[in-house]
Coordinates of C-alpha atoms and ligand atoms in Angstrom, one line a residue:
M740 CA 114.0 159.8 84.9
R741 CA 112.0 157.4 85.7
R742 CA 114.7 153.2 86.6
M743 CA 112.2 150.7 87.1
R744 CA 115.5 148.9 89.1
R745 CA 114.3 151.3 92.0
L746 CA 111.2 149.1 93.0
R747 CA 113.3 146.2 92.8
K748 CA 115.5 145.7 96.2
P749 CA 114.7 143.2 98.3
G750 CA 111.8 143.0 100.6
I751 CA 110.3 145.6 98.3
R752 CA 111.0 143.8 94.9
E753 CA 108.4 142.1 97.3
M754 CA 105.5 144.2 98.6
V755 CA 105.2 145.1 95.4
A756 CA 104.5 142.0 94.1
E757 CA 101.3 141.4 92.0
T758 CA 100.8 138.0 92.1
R759 CA 100.6 136.2 95.7
L760 CA 100.7 132.9 95.9
S761 CA 98.2 131.0 98.4
A762 CA 97.6 126.8 99.5
K763 CA 94.1 127.7 99.3
S764 CA 93.6 127.9 95.6
M765 CA 95.4 124.3 95.6
I766 CA 93.6 121.4 94.4
Q767 CA 96.0 118.5 95.0
P768 CA 94.6 115.4 92.4
I769 CA 95.2 112.3 94.0
F770 CA 95.0 108.0 92.6
V771 CA 92.8 105.3 94.7
D772 CA 93.9 102.6 93.3
E773 CA 91.3 99.6 94.8
R774 CA 93.7 97.0 94.5
I775 CA 96.7 97.9 96.2
T776 CA 97.8 98.0 100.3
E777 CA 100.9 100.4 100.6
P778 CA 100.8 103.1 98.7
M779 CA 102.7 102.7 95.0
A780 CA 105.2 105.1 93.2
I781 CA 104.3 106.6 89.5
E782 CA 107.1 105.8 87.9
A783 CA 106.2 108.6 85.2
M784 CA 106.1 111.2 87.9
P785 CA 108.6 110.9 90.1
G786 CA 107.2 111.9 93.8
Q787 CA 103.8 111.1 93.3
F788 CA 102.3 107.9 94.4
R789 CA 98.9 105.9 93.9
Q790 CA 97.3 106.0 96.8
S791 CA 95.4 102.7 98.6
L792 CA 91.9 102.5 99.9
G793 CA 93.4 102.1 103.4
S794 CA 95.9 104.7 102.8
L795 CA 93.8 107.6 101.0
A796 CA 92.0 108.5 104.1
T797 CA 95.7 109.5 106.4
E798 CA 97.1 111.2 102.5
A799 CA 93.7 113.2 102.6
A800 CA 93.9 114.8 106.7
L801 CA 97.9 115.3 106.0
L802 CA 96.1 117.3 103.5
E803 CA 94.1 119.3 105.5
D804 CA 96.0 119.8 107.7
L805 CA 98.5 121.6 106.1
G806 CA 96.6 124.1 103.9
V807 CA 95.6 122.7 100.6
P808 CA 91.4 122.6 100.8
A809 CA 90.4 120.0 98.3
V810 CA 91.8 116.9 97.0
L811 CA 90.6 116.0 93.1
L812 CA 89.6 112.4 92.7
F813 CA 90.5 109.7 90.0
G814 CA 89.7 106.0 90.5
L815 CA 91.7 102.5 89.4
P816 CA 88.7 100.3 89.7
A817 CA 89.1 96.2 90.2
I818 CA 87.8 95.5 86.9
K819 CA 87.5 97.3 83.7
D820 CA 84.5 96.4 80.6
E821 CA 83.5 97.7 77.9
V822 CA 80.9 99.7 79.3
G823 CA 82.7 101.1 82.2
S824 CA 80.1 99.7 84.5
A825 CA 83.1 99.8 88.0
A826 CA 82.3 103.8 87.1
S827 CA 79.2 104.6 89.4
D828 CA 79.1 101.3 91.6
P829 CA 78.1 102.6 95.5
E830 CA 81.1 99.9 96.6
G831 CA 83.0 101.5 94.1
V832 CA 86.7 102.7 94.8
I833 CA 85.9 106.5 93.9
Q834 CA 82.4 105.7 96.0
R835 CA 83.7 103.9 98.4
A836 CA 87.0 107.1 98.8
I837 CA 84.5 109.9 99.2
R838 CA 83.1 107.5 102.5
L839 CA 86.1 107.2 103.3
I840 CA 87.2 110.9 103.8
K841 CA 84.4 111.8 104.7
E842 CA 84.9 110.3 108.0
T843 CA 88.2 111.6 108.4
T844 CA 88.5 115.1 106.7
D845 CA 86.3 118.0 105.5
I846 CA 88.0 118.8 102.8
V847 CA 86.6 119.7 100.0
V848 CA 86.0 115.8 98.1
I849 CA 86.0 116.8 94.1
T850 CA 85.1 113.6 91.8
D851 CA 86.9 113.2 88.4
L852 CA 84.3 111.7 85.8
C853 CA 84.6 109.3 83.1
L854 CA 84.9 106.2 81.9
C855 CA 87.9 105.5 80.5
E856 CA 88.9 104.9 84.3
Y857 CA 86.9 102.3 83.6
T858 CA 86.9 100.9 80.0
S859 CA 88.3 98.1 78.8
H860 CA 89.0 100.6 75.3
G861 CA 90.5 103.0 78.1
H862 CA 88.0 105.8 75.6
C863 CA 86.4 108.3 77.4
G864 CA 83.1 107.3 76.9
L865 CA 80.5 104.4 74.9
V866 CA 82.2 102.9 71.9
R867 CA 81.0 101.8 68.4
G868 CA 83.2 100.2 66.5
D869 CA 85.8 102.4 66.1
E870 CA 83.8 105.4 68.0
V871 CA 83.5 107.0 70.7
L872 CA 79.4 107.7 70.3
N873 CA 78.5 111.4 71.9
D874 CA 74.8 110.9 72.7
E875 CA 74.0 107.2 74.2
T876 CA 76.9 107.9 77.3
L877 CA 75.4 110.7 78.4
P878 CA 73.0 108.7 81.5
L879 CA 76.0 107.1 81.8
L880 CA 77.3 110.5 82.8
G881 CA 74.4 111.6 85.0
E882 CA 74.4 108.5 86.6
I883 CA 77.7 108.5 87.9
A884 CA 77.3 111.7 88.8
T885 CA 74.3 111.0 91.2
S886 CA 76.3 107.8 93.0
H887 CA 79.0 110.0 93.5
A888 CA 77.3 112.6 95.5
E889 CA 75.5 111.0 97.2
A890 CA 78.6 108.6 98.6
G891 CA 79.5 112.6 99.7
A892 CA 80.9 114.2 96.7
D893 CA 80.8 118.3 97.0
I894 CA 81.4 119.0 93.4
I895 CA 81.6 117.3 91.0
A896 CA 84.2 117.5 87.9
P897 CA 83.7 115.8 84.1
S898 CA 86.4 115.8 81.9
G899 CA 85.6 114.0 79.3
M900 CA 83.9 116.3 76.9
M901 CA 81.5 115.1 75.6
D902 CA 79.5 117.8 74.3
H903 CA 76.0 118.7 76.3
M904 CA 77.7 116.7 79.3
V905 CA 76.8 119.3 81.5
R906 CA 73.1 119.3 80.9
A907 CA 73.3 116.2 81.3
I908 CA 74.7 115.3 84.7
R909 CA 72.4 119.2 86.3
V910 CA 69.2 117.3 85.1
A911 CA 70.2 114.3 86.9
L912 CA 71.6 115.5 90.1
D913 CA 68.7 117.6 89.7
L914 CA 66.3 115.1 89.2
E915 CA 67.6 112.9 91.9
G916 CA 67.9 116.1 95.2
Y917 CA 71.1 117.2 94.4
T918 CA 70.0 120.4 93.4
E919 CA 73.2 122.7 95.5
M920 CA 75.4 120.4 94.3
P921 CA 78.5 122.9 91.9
I922 CA 80.1 121.0 88.8
L923 CA 83.9 122.2 87.7
S924 CA 83.5 121.3 84.1
Y925 CA 86.8 120.3 82.2
A926 CA 85.2 123.1 79.2
A927 CA 88.5 123.4 77.5
K928 CA 90.7 120.6 77.8
Y929 CA 93.5 120.2 74.5
A930 CA 93.7 117.0 73.2
S931 CA 97.4 117.3 74.9
T932 CA 100.4 115.1 74.6
F933 CA 101.7 116.0 77.9
Y934 CA 98.8 114.1 79.7
G935 CA 101.1 111.0 78.8
P936 CA 102.6 110.3 82.4
F937 CA 98.9 110.6 83.9
R938 CA 98.5 107.4 81.4
E939 CA 100.7 105.0 83.5
A940 CA 98.6 107.1 86.9
A941 CA 95.7 106.5 86.2
E942 CA 96.0 103.3 83.8
S943 CA 93.8 104.9 80.9
G944 CA 95.7 104.6 77.5
F945 CA 93.4 103.5 74.7
A946 CA 93.0 100.8 72.8
F947 CA 92.4 102.1 69.5
G948 CA 93.0 105.7 68.5
D949 CA 93.5 109.3 70.3
R950 CA 91.5 111.6 71.9
K951 CA 91.2 113.5 68.6
G952 CA 88.0 113.4 67.9
Y953 CA 86.1 114.3 71.0
Q954 CA 89.7 116.8 73.0
M955 CA 90.7 119.8 71.6
D956 CA 92.8 120.6 69.2
P957 CA 95.8 122.0 70.0
A958 CA 96.3 125.6 67.0
N959 CA 92.6 127.1 68.9
A960 CA 91.9 129.5 71.0
A961 CA 89.0 131.0 69.6
E962 CA 87.2 127.6 70.2
A963 CA 87.7 127.6 73.8
L964 CA 85.0 130.0 74.4
W965 CA 82.6 128.6 72.4
E966 CA 83.3 125.1 75.3
V967 CA 83.8 127.4 78.2
Q968 CA 80.0 129.1 76.6
L969 CA 78.3 126.2 76.4
D970 CA 79.2 124.4 79.1
I971 CA 77.8 128.3 81.3
E972 CA 75.1 128.5 78.8
E973 CA 73.9 123.7 80.6
G974 CA 74.6 125.1 84.3
A975 CA 78.4 125.0 85.4
D976 CA 79.0 126.7 88.5
M977 CA 83.1 126.2 87.5
V978 CA 84.8 126.2 84.2
M979 CA 88.5 125.2 83.3
V980 CA 91.3 125.6 80.9
K981 CA 93.5 121.8 80.9
P982 CA 96.5 121.7 79.8
A983 CA 98.4 125.2 82.1
M984 CA 101.4 125.9 80.5
P985 CA 100.8 126.0 76.9
Y986 CA 97.2 127.6 76.9
L987 CA 98.4 130.0 79.6
D988 CA 97.0 132.9 76.8
V989 CA 93.4 130.6 76.4
L990 CA 93.7 131.2 80.5
R991 CA 93.3 135.1 80.3
S992 CA 91.0 135.3 77.5
V993 CA 88.5 132.9 79.1
K994 CA 88.8 134.8 82.9
D995 CA 88.6 138.9 81.3
I996 CA 85.5 137.3 79.8
F997 CA 83.4 134.9 81.3
G998 CA 84.9 136.6 85.2
M999 CA 83.3 132.4 85.8
P1000 CA 85.6 131.1 89.4
T1001 CA 87.9 129.6 86.6
A1002 CA 90.6 126.6 87.9
A1003 CA 93.4 125.5 85.8
Y1004 CA 95.3 122.5 85.4
Q1005 CA 98.6 121.9 85.2
V1006 CA 98.5 118.0 84.3
S1007 CA 101.0 115.4 84.7
G1008 CA 103.6 116.1 82.2
E1009 CA 104.2 119.9 83.3
Y1010 CA 104.4 117.9 86.9
S1011 CA 106.9 115.4 85.6
M1012 CA 109.4 117.6 82.9
I1013 CA 109.9 119.7 86.3
A1014 CA 110.8 116.3 88.0
A1015 CA 112.2 114.9 85.6
A1016 CA 114.9 118.1 84.8
A1017 CA 115.5 118.8 88.8
E1018 CA 115.8 115.9 89.1
R1019 CA 119.6 115.5 86.5
G1020 CA 119.9 118.8 88.5
W1021 CA 118.9 120.6 85.0
L1022 CA 116.1 122.7 86.9
D1023 CA 115.9 124.3 90.2
E1024 CA 112.8 122.4 91.5
R1025 CA 111.6 124.6 94.3
A1026 CA 112.0 127.0 91.9
A1027 CA 111.2 126.2 89.1
I1028 CA 107.2 125.5 90.6
L1029 CA 107.5 128.7 92.4
E1030 CA 107.3 130.4 88.8
S1031 CA 105.5 127.4 87.1
L1032 CA 103.1 128.1 89.7
T1033 CA 103.6 131.3 89.5
S1034 CA 102.9 131.7 85.2
I1035 CA 99.5 130.3 85.9
K1036 CA 98.0 132.7 88.1
R1037 CA 99.4 135.0 86.9
A1038 CA 97.7 133.8 83.6
G1039 CA 93.6 134.4 85.8
A1040 CA 93.8 131.9 87.7
D1041 CA 91.4 131.5 90.7
M1042 CA 92.3 127.7 91.4
I1043 CA 95.5 125.2 90.2
I1044 CA 95.3 121.5 90.1
T1045 CA 98.0 120.5 90.5
Y1046 CA 100.1 117.7 91.7
W1047 CA 102.5 120.1 93.4
A1048 CA 99.9 120.8 95.9
K1049 CA 101.6 119.2 98.1
E1050 CA 104.7 120.4 98.3
F1051 CA 104.1 123.5 98.1
A1052 CA 101.7 123.8 100.7
K1053 CA 104.7 122.8 102.6
G1054 CA 107.0 125.6 102.3
E1055 CA 104.5 127.9 102.0
G1056 CA 105.5 130.7 103.7
R1057 CA 109.5 129.7 101.8
S1058 CA 110.1 131.0 99.4
Ligands
PBG1123 C1 90.3 111.2 82.0 C2 91.2 112.6 82.0 C3 92.6 112.5 82.3 C4 93.7 113.8 82.5 C5 92.4 113.7 83.9 N1 91.6 113.6 83.2 C6 93.1 112.3 80.7 C7 93.0 112.7 79.4 O1 91.7 113.2 78.9 O2 94.3 111.9 78.3 C8 94.7 114.3 81.7 C9 95.4 115.4 83.2 C10 96.8 114.8 83.6 O3 97.6 115.4 82.6 O4 97.7 115.1 84.7 N2 89.4 112.7 80.8

């Protein structure tokens, strides 16, 4: 008679594990704030900090030493305006941040490309009245992408969910000679309440409305496949599903159907839920981190963008 428990004994259990985590497939998001001089704690994300331009390179070097291969940069500019001008400024926070990291490390620098941290209204595109404009935003995205490339970024990750953004960015990069710059598209990005803590972290709350007009409806899974297919046709080299844990079904389908390098973003709310419960002693934090990351890997993620990349790398080898 088959007894499933035979393979669950210590040692054997580990040997037959189907899914293994490695820091090598993790990406650490970093918030860089050009107005601060010391790292600043993010209240809604216990254990996470905004970095200053002065502290950033040290943090990146530490991650590199720990074996984390890549960072995903978000910038907090000193000045915001209607059109997010600071986003493509060669002396802007992200452009400076890229150069600082590249001067000291070989870590892969992925840049989040979106207007929402740079616009005074906080939307991911230009606005007219209450409308977020799609086509008018595209040339700006191309300019921002080129400025990131000039500063030395390794991968451009557009997250604004504008239709045809990937094509606009690909064309702009190619025209400037950056034909080999990879694009990691936030292809299936849902209008999720789990981005809540990020709004504090990146100061990207919006002045009116919501993002439901451009981000996906959580009710839809088939639509995610359309989103991903369109982005691949437009030139995405890697695709992303975001958030991760509430959308593991989508992640599985995207990986199975397209076979593309696929990233999942374990977002701020996913982080803070576990961190907050752990602070209260309601969850074992390390075990919860490992189980959540394992579920994302098991569902098909080749890469996981997670606020725990550093923490995971520190304890790699321990279980
Ligand atoms: C910007 C952006 C957001 C996140 C990543 N890029 C916020 C949003 O779309 O509202 C969320 C990341 C997180 O919650 O960790 N477009």
